[in-house]
Short mmCIF file of C-alpha atoms in Angstrom, two decimals:
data_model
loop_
_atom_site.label_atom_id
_atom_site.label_comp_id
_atom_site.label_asym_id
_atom_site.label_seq_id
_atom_site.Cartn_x
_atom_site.Cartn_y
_atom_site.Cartn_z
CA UNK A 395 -27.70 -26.18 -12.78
CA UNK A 396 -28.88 -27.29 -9.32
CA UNK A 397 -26.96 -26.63 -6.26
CA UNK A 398 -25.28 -30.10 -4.96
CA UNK A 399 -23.48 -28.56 -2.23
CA UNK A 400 -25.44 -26.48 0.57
CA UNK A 401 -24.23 -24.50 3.62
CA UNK A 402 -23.47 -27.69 4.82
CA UNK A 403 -21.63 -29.44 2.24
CA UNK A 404 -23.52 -32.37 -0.15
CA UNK A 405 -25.80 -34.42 1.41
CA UNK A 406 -28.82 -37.11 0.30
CA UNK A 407 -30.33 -40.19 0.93
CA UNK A 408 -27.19 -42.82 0.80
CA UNK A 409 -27.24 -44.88 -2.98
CA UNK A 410 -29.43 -42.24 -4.69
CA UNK A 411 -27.57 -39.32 -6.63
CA UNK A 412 -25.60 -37.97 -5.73
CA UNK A 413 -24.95 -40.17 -2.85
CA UNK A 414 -24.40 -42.88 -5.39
CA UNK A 415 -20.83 -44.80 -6.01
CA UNK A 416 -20.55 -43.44 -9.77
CA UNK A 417 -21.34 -39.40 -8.67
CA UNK A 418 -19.18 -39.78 -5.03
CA UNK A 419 -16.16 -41.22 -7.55
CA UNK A 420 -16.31 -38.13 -10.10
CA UNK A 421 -16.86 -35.87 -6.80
CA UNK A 422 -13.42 -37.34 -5.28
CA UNK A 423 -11.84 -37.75 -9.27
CA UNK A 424 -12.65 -34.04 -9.18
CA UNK A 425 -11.63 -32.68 -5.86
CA UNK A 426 -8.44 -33.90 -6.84
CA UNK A 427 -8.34 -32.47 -10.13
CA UNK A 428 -9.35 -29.21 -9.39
CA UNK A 429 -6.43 -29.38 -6.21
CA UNK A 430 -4.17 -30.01 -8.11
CA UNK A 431 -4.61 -27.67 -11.22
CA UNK A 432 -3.96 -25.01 -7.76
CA UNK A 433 -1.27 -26.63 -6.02
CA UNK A 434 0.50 -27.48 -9.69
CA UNK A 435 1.44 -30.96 -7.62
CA UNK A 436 -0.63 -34.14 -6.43
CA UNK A 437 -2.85 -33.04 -3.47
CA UNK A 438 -2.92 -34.90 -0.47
CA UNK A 439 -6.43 -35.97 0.89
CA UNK A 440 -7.29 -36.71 4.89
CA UNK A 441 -10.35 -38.39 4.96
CA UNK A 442 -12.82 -39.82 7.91
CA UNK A 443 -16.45 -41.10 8.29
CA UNK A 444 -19.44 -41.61 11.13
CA UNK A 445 -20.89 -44.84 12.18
CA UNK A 446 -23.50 -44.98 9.54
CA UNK A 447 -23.45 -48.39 7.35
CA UNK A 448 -23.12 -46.46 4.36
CA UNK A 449 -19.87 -44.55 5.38
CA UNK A 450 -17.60 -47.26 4.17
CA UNK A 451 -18.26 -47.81 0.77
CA UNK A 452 -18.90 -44.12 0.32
CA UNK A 453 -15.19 -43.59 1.83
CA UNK A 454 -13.90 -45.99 -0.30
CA UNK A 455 -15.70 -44.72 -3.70
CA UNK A 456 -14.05 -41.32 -3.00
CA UNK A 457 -11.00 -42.26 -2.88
CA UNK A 458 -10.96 -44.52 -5.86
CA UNK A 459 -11.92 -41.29 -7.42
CA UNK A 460 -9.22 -39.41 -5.64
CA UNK A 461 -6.44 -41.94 -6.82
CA UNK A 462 -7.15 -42.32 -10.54
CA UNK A 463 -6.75 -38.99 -10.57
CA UNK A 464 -3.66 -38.65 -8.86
CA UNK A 465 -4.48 -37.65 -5.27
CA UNK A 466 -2.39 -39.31 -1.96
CA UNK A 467 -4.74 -39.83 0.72
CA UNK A 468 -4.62 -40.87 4.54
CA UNK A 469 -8.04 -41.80 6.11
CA UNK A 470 -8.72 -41.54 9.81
CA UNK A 471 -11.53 -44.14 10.21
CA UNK A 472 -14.43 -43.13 12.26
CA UNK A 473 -13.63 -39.78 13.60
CA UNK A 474 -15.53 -36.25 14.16
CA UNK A 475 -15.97 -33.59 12.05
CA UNK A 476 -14.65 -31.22 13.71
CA UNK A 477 -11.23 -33.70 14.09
CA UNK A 478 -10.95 -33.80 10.51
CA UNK A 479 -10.91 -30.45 10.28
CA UNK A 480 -8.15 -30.26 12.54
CA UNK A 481 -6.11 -32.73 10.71
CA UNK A 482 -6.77 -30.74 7.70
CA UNK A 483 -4.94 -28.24 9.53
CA UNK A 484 -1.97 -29.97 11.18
CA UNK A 485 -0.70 -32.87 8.79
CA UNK A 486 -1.18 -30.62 6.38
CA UNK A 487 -3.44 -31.72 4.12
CA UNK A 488 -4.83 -29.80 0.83
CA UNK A 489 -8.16 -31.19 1.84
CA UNK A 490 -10.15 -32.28 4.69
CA UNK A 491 -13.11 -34.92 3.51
CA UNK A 492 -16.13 -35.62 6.13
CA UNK A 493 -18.50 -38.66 5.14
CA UNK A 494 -21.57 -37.58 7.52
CA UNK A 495 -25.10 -36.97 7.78
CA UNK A 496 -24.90 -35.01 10.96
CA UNK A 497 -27.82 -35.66 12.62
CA UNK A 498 -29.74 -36.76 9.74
CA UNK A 499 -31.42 -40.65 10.49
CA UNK A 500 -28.68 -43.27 9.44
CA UNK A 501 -30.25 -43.77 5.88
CA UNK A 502 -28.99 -40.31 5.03
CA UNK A 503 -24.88 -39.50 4.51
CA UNK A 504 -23.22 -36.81 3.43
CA UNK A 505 -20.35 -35.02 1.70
CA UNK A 506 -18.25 -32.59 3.38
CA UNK A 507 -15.20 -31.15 2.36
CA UNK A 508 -12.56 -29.07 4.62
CA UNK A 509 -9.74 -26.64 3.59
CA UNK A 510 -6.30 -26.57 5.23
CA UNK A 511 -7.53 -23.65 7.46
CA UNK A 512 -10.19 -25.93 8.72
CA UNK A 513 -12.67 -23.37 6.94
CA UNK A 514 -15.17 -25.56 4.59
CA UNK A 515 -14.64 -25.49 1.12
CA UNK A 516 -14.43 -22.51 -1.14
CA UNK A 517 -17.70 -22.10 -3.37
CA UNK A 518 -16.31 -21.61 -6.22
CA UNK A 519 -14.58 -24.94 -6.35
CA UNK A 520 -17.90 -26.63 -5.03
CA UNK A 521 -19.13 -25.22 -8.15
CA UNK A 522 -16.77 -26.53 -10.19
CA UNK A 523 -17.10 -30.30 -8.75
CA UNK A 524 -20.92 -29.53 -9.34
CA UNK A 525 -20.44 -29.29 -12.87
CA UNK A 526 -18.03 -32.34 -12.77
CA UNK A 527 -20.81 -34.35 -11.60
CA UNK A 528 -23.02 -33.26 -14.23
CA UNK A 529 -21.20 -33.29 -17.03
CA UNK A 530 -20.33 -37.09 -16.22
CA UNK A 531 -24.32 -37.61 -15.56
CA UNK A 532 -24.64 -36.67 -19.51
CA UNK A 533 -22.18 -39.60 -20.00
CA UNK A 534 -23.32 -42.61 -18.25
CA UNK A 535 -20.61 -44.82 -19.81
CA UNK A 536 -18.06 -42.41 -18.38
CA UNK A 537 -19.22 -43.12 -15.09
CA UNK A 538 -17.09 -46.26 -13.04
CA UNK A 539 -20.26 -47.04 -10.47
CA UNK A 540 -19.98 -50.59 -11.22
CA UNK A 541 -17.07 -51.58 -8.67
CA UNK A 542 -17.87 -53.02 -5.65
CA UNK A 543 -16.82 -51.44 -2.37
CA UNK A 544 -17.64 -53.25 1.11
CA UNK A 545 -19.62 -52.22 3.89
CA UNK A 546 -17.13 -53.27 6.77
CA UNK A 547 -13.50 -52.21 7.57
CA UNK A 548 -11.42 -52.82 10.29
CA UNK A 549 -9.02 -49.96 11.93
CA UNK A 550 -6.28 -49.58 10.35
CA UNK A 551 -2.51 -48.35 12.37
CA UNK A 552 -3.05 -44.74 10.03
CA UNK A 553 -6.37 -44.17 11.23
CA UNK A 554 -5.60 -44.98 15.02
CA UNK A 555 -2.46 -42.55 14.72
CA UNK A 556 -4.77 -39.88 13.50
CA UNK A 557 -7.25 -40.18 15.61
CA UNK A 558 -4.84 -40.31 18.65
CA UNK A 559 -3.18 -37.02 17.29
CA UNK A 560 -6.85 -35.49 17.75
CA UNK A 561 -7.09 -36.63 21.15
CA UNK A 562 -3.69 -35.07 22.00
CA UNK A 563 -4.78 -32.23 20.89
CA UNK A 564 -7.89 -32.13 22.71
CA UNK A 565 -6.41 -32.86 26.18
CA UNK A 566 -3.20 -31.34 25.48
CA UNK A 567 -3.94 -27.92 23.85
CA UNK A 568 -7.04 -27.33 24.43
CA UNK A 569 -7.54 -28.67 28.29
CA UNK A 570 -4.90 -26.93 29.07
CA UNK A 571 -4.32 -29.48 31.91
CA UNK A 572 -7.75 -28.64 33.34
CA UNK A 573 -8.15 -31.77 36.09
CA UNK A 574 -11.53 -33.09 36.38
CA UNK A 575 -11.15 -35.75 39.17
CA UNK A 576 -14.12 -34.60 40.74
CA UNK A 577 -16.58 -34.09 37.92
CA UNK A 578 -19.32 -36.79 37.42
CA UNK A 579 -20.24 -36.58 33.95
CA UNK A 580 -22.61 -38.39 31.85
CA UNK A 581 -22.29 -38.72 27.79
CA UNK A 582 -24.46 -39.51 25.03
CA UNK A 583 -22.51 -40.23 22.04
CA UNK A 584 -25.47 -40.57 20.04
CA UNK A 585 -24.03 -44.05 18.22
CA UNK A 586 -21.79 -41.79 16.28
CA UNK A 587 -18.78 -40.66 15.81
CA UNK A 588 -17.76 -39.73 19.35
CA UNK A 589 -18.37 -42.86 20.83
CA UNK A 590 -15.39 -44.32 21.22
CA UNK A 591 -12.82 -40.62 21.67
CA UNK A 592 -15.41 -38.51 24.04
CA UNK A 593 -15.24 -41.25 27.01
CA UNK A 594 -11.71 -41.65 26.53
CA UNK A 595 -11.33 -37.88 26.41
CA UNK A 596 -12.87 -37.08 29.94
CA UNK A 597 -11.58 -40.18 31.54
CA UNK A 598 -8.31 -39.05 30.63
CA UNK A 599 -8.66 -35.76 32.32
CA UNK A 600 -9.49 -37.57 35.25
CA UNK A 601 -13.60 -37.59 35.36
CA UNK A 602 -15.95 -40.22 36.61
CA UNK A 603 -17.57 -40.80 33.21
CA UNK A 604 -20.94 -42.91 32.50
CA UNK A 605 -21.41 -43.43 29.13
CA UNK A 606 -24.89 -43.86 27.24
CA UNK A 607 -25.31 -44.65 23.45
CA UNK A 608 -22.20 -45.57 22.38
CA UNK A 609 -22.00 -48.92 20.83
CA UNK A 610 -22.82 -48.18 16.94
CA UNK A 611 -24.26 -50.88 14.63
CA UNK A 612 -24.45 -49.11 11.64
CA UNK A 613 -28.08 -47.69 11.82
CA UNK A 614 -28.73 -46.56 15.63
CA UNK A 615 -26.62 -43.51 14.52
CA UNK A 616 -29.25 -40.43 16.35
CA UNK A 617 -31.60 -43.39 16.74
CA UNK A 618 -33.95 -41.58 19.47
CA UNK A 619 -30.64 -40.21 21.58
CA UNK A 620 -28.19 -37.64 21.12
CA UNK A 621 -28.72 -33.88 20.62
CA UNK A 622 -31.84 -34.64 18.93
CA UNK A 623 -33.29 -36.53 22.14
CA UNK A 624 -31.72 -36.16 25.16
CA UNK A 625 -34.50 -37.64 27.57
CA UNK A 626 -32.33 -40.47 28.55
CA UNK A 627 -29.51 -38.32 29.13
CA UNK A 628 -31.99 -36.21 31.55
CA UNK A 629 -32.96 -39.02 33.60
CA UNK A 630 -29.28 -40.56 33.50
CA UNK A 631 -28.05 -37.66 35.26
CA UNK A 632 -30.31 -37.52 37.75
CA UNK A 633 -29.42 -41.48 38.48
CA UNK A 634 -26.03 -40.82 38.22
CA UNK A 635 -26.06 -38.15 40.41
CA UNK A 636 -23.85 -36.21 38.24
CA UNK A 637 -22.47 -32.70 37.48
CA UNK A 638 -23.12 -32.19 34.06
CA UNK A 639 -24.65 -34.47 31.19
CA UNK A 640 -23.65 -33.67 27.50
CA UNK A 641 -25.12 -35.21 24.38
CA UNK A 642 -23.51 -35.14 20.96
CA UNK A 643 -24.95 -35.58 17.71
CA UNK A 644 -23.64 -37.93 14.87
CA UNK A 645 -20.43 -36.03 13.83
CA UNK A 646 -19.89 -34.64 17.45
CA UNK A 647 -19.84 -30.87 15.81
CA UNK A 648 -22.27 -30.18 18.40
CA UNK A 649 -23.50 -30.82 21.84
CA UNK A 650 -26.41 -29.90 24.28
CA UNK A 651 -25.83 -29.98 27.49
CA UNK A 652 -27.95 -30.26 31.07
CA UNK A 653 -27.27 -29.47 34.34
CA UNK A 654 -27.47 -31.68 37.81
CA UNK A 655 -31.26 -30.93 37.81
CA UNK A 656 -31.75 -32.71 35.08
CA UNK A 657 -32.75 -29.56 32.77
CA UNK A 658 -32.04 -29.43 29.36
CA UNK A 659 -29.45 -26.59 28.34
CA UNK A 660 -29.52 -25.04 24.67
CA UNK A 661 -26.94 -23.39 22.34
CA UNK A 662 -27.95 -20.14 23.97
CA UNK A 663 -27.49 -21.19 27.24
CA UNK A 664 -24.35 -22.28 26.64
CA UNK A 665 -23.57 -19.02 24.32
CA UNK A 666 -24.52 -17.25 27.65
CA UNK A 667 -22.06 -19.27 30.26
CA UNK A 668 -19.17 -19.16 27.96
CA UNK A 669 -19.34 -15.50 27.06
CA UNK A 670 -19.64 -14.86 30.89
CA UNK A 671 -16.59 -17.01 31.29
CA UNK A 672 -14.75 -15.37 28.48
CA UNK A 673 -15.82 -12.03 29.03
CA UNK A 674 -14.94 -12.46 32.95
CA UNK A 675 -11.46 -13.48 31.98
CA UNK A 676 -11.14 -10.33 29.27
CA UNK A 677 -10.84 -12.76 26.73
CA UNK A 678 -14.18 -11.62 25.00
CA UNK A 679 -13.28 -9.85 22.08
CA UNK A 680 -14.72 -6.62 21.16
CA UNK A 681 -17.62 -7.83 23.64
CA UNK A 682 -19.42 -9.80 20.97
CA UNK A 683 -20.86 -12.96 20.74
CA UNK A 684 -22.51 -14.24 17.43
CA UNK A 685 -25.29 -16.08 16.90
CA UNK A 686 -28.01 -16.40 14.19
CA UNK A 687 -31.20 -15.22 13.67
CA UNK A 688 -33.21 -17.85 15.48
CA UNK A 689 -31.22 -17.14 18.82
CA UNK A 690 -33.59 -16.84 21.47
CA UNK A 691 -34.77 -12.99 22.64
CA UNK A 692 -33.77 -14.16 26.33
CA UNK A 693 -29.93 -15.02 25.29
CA UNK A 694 -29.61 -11.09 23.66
CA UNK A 695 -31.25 -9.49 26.74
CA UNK A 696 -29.17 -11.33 28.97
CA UNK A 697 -25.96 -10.72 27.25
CA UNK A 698 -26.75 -6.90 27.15
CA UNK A 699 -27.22 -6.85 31.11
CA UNK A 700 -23.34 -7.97 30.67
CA UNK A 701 -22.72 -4.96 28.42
CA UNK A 702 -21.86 -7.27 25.84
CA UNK A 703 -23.49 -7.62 22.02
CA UNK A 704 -25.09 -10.03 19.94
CA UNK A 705 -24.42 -9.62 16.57
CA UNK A 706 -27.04 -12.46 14.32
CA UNK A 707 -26.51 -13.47 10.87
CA UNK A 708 -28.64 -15.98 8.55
CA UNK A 709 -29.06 -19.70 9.92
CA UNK A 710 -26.09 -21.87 9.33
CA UNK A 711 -22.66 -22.28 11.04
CA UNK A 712 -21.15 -21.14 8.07
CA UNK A 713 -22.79 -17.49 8.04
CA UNK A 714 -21.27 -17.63 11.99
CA UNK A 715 -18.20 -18.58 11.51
CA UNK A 716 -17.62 -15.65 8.70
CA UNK A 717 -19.18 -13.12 10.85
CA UNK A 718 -17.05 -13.99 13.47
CA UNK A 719 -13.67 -13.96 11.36
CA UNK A 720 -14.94 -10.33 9.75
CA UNK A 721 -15.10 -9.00 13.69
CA UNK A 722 -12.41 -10.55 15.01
CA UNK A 723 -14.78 -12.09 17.29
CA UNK A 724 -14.31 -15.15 19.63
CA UNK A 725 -17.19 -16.70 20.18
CA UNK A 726 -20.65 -17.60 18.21
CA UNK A 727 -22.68 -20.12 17.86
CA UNK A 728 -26.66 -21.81 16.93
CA UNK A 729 -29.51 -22.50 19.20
CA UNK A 730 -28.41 -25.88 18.15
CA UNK A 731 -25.42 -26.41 20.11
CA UNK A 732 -23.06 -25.79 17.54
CA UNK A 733 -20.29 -23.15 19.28
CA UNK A 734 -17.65 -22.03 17.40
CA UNK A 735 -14.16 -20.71 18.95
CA UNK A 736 -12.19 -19.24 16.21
CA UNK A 737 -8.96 -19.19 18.01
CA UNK A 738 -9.04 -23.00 19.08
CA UNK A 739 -11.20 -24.10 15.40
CA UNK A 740 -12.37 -22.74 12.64
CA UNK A 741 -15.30 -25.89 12.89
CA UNK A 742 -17.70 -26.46 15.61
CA UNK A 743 -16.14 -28.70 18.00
CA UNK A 744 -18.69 -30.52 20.23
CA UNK A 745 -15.89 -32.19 22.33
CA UNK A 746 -14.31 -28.89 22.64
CA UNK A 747 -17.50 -26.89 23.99
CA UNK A 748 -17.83 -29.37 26.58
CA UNK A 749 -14.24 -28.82 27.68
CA UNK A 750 -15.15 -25.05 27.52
CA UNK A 751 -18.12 -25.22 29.74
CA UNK A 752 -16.98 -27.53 32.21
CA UNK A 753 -13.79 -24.97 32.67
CA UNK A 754 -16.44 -22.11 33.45
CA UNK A 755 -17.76 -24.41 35.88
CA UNK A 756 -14.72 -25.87 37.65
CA UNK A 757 -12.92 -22.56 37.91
CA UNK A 758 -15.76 -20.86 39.01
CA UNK A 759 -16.86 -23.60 41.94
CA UNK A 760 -20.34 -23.06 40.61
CA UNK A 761 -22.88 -25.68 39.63
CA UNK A 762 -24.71 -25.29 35.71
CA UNK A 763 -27.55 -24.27 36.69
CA UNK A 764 -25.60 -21.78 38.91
CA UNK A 765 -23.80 -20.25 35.82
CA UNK A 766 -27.40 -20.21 33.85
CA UNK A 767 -29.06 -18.03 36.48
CA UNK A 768 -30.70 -14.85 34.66
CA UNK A 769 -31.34 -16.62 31.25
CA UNK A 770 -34.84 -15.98 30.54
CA UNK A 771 -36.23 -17.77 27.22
CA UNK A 772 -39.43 -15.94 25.76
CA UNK A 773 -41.89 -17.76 24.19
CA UNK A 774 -41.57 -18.48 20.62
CA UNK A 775 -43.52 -19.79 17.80
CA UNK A 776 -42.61 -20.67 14.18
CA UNK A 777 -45.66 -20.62 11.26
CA UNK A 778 -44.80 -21.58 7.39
CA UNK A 779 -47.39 -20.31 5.25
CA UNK A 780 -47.51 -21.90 1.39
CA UNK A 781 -47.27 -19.36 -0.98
CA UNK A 782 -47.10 -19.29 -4.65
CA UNK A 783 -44.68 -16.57 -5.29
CA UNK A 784 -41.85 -15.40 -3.04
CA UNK A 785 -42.26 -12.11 -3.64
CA UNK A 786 -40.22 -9.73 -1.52
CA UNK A 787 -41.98 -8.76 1.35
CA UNK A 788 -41.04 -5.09 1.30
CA UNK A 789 -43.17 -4.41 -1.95
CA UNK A 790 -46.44 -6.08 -0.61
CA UNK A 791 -48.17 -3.23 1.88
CA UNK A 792 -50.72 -5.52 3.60
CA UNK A 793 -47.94 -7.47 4.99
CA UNK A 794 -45.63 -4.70 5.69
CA UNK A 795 -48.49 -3.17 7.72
CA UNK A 796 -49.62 -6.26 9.75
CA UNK A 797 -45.46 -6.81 10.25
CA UNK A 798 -45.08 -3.20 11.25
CA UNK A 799 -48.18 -2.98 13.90
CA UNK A 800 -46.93 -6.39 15.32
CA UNK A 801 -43.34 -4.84 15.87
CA UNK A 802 -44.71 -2.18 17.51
CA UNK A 803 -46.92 -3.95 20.09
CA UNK A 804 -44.23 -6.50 21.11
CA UNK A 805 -41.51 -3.40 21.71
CA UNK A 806 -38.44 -4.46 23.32
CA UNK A 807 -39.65 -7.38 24.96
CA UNK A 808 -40.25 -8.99 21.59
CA UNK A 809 -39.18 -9.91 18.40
CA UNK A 810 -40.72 -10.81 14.97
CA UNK A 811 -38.77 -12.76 12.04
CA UNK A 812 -40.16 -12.90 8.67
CA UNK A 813 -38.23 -14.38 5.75
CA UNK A 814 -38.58 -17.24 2.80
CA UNK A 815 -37.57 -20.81 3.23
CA UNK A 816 -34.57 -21.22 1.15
CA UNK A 817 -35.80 -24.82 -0.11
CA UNK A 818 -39.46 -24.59 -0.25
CA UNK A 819 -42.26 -22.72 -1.44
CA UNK A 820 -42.82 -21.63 2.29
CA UNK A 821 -42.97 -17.78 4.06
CA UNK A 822 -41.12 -18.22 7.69
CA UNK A 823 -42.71 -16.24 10.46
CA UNK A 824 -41.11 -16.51 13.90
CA UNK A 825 -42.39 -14.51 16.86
CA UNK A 826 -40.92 -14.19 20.12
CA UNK A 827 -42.71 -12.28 23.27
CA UNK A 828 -43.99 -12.26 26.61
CA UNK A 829 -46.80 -14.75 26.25
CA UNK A 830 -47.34 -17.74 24.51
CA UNK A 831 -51.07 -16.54 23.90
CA UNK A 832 -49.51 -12.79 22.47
CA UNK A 833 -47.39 -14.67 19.89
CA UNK A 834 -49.64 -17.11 19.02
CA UNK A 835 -52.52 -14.06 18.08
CA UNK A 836 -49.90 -12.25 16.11
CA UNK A 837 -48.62 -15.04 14.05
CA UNK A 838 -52.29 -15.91 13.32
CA UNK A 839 -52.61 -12.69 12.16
CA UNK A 840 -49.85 -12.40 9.86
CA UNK A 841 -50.06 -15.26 8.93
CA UNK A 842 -53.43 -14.84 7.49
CA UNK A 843 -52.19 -11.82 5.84
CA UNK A 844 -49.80 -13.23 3.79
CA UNK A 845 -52.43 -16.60 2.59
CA UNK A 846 -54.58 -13.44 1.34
CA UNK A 847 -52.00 -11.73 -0.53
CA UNK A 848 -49.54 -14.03 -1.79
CA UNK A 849 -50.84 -17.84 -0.29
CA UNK A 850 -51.68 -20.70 -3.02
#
C-alpha cells in the first residue's frame, strides 16, 4: 500500500487524491474513529488552515468527516502551524489538524495532524487512516465527495478566541516581557498564515514594525516572497533602515532572517546565535545542538570553537525533534529555518525563533551581524545521479573507493554526503570543502563513478 502520509504529514496537489473532498472526509471520518476506539469517548478536534483558496473547503470536508463519525471540533480559522500545535496542547484537544502546504505554491495543500503533546501524529495511526482511505477508494459509492463545501468563510468569535489565546501565549510566556521599543523590524509574512498575528505580535511588544506581503488573496500564498525569496525583504531593510528583517513561510513554522546589512541569514546561522545565547546563559543542555545532515560544515566548526556539539540526523524536522527529545537536548533545527525549542514547543515555531533571536540581540546590545561573526559557510554542491537500482552503496567497491579517496583529501575541512533519494530513482551526493573548484572535481568524479556502476 502506498505511503499517504510523509515526514511531513499528507500532502498533494489540492482536488486530486487524496487532496480530494471524498478521501479528506474518510481521512477526518477516520481520525475520529480511530480516537475514539483509544479514548473509549468522542474525541475532540482543533482545527486551522493557511491562506490558500483551497483551505476552506478542505477544512470543511474534514470535519464533515469528523462529525458523522462522532468527533466535537473547534476550528481556529487561519492560524500557524506551530499555533495549532499549541492549542493541541492547552485546550486540550485529542487532536491538532493543520490544512497547509507549507511552502509549497498555493495550488498545493496539505494534511497535517498534531497530538496533544504537540508531537505530530503517531505512525501507526497514520497507517491506519491510510488504509481507511483505501479501503473506501475500493468502494466508490461509499465515498460522500458529492457535497458542496464553499471557498470563503468569514471569522468566526471561536476562531478569534483561539487565535488570541496563541498570541497570549506568544507575548506572555514566551517574551517573557522582553520590550522592543527600540527595534526596527521588517516582516514578510509570505501571504500566509502569519500575516495578520506576526505584526500584531511585535507591535505589541513595542517594535516599529513594517510589514511586507501580508494581504492574502487566496493564491499569492509564497508567491515570489517569504522564506523561499527574501530579496524584497533584503532591500526593505536596507530602506527601512532597520535592525533585523524576518521572513516566514506559508504556515509560519519557519523563518529566515537578515541582518541591518541587508545579508541573508540561514537556519545555521541562526542555530549558531541561539546556541551562543543559550549556551552563554547555561541554558544549553548537555552542550548540543541538533541539526540534520545537510547543516552546513561552517555551523559544526563554529559550534566546536564554543566547545559545544552537533549531533545530525536524516533531513526532516521530525528526525530533529526525536533526536532532541532522546538527548534531552534544547535546541535543533534545518538549514531551512525551521528551529525547534523543546521546552517552549514540541513544533517549529517561526514566530517564536524570531522572539528568540531578537532576545540574543537586545540583551546582548549587539547588532546580527555582530552575533554572526565567526560563521564561516564552505562551499557546497549537491549532484543526483539516475540510477537504476539503489543498491547499497557499501557493497559496490568502485564507489566505496572513489567515496573513500575523496574523504581523505577533503580531511577536516570537508565533508562528503552520499545517500538515496527517498522518492526518486536518484543517488544524492553532497560535498562540502574549501573551494568551490575542489568540490565541484570531486563530485564529478563520483559522480561518474556511480553512472558506470549502477547509472541507467
Amino acid at each position: 500500500m502506498k505511503k499517504l502520509f510523509g515526514t511531513d504529514g499528507m500532502r498533494g496537489e489540492a482536488g486530486s487524491f487524496p487532496l480530494d473532498a471524498a478521501t479528506i472526509e474518510t481521512v477526518g471520518a477516520s481520525l475520529a474513529t480511530r480516537l475514539k476506539e483509544k479514548l473509549g469517548r468522542a474525541p475532540l478536534i482543533v482545527i486551522g488552515r493557511d491562506t490558500r483558496e483551497s483551505g476552506n473547503w478542505i477544512e470543511q470536508a474534514l470535519l464533515a468527516g469528523a462529525s458523522k463519525a462522532g468527533a466535537k471540533s473547534q476550528s481556529a480559522g487561519v492560524i500557524t502551524t506551530p499555533g495549532v500545535a499549541f492549542l493541541a496542547r492547552v485546550l486540550p484537544a485529542d487532536a491538532g489538524v493543520v490544512i497547509s502546504a507549507s511552502h509549497n505554491a498555493y495550488r498545493d495543500n496539505g494534511i497535517k495532524i498534531f497530538a496533544p503533546s504537540g508531537r505530530k501524529l503517531d505512525e501507526e495511526t497514520e497507517r491506519l487512516i491510510e488504509s481507511d482511505v483505501f479501503s473506501q477508494r475500493a468502494t466508490p459509492s461509499a465515498n460522500a465527495g458529492n457535497q458542496s463545501f464553499t471557498t470563503s468563510k468569514p471569522k468566526t468569535a471561536e476562531g478569534v478566541e483561539l487565535r488570541a489565546r496563541y498570541l497570549d501565549f506568544l507575548a506572555n510566556e514566551i517574551s517573557r516581557a522582553m520590550s522592543l521599543e527600540r527595534v526596527r523590524l521588517v516582516l514578510d509574512c509570505a501571504n500566509g498564515a502569519s500575516s495578520d498575528i506576526a505584526p500584531e505580535l511585535f507591535r505589541r511588544l513595542g517594535a516599529t514594525v513594517a510589514v511586507i506581503n501580508n494581504t492574502p488573496d487566496g493564491r499569492n500564498i509564497n508567491l515570489g516572497c517569504g522564506s523561499l525569496h527574501p530579496e524584497a525583504l533584503q532591500a526593505e531593510v536596507l530602506k527601512q533602515n532597520a535592525d533585523l528583517g524576518a521572513a516566514f513561510d506559508g504556515d509560519a513554522d519557519r523563518a529566515l532572517f537578515v541582518d541591518a546589512k541587508g545579508r541573508l541569514i540561514n537556519g545555521d546561522a541562526s542555530l549558531l546565535v541561539l546556541a551562543r545565547y543559550l549556551n552563554g546563559r547555561h541554558e544549553l543542555n548537555h552542550d548540543t545542538v541538533v541539526a540534520t545532515v545537510m547543516s552546513n560544515l561552517g555551523l559544526e566548526l563554529a559550534l566546536q570553537s564554543q566547545g559545544i556539539n552537533l549531533i545530525r540526523t536524516d533531513v526532516g524536522d521530525k528526525y530533529v525533534l526525536e533526536e532532541l527529545l532522546r538527548l534531552g537536548a534544547s535546541l535543533g533545527g534545518e538549514q531551512s529555518g525551521h528551529i525547534i525549542f523543546p521546552e517552549l514547543s514540541l513544533a517549529g515555531d517561526g514566530l517564536i525563533t524570531t522572539l528568540g533571536m531578537l532576545r540574543a540581540m537586545t540583551e546582548s546590545g549587539k547588532a546580527l551581524h555582530e552575533l554572526t561573526e565567526g560563521f564561516r559557510t564552505f562551499p557546497q554542491i549537491l549532484v543526483n545521479v539516475e540510477v537504476k537500482v539503489k543498491q547499497p552503496f557499501a557493497e559496490v567497491t568502485a564507489i566505496q573507493s572513489a567515496a573513500r579517496e575523496i574523504e581523505a583529501e577533503l580531511g577536516s575541512q570537508g565533508r562528503l554526503l552520499l545517500r538515496y533519494s527517498g522518492t526518486e530513482p536518484l543517488a544524492r551526493i553532497m560535498i562540502e570543502g574549501k573551494s568551490q573548484d575542489e568540490i565541484e572535481r570531486h563530485a564529478k568524479e563520483l559522480a561518474s563513478v556511480i553512472q558506470g556502476e549502477l547509472g541507467v
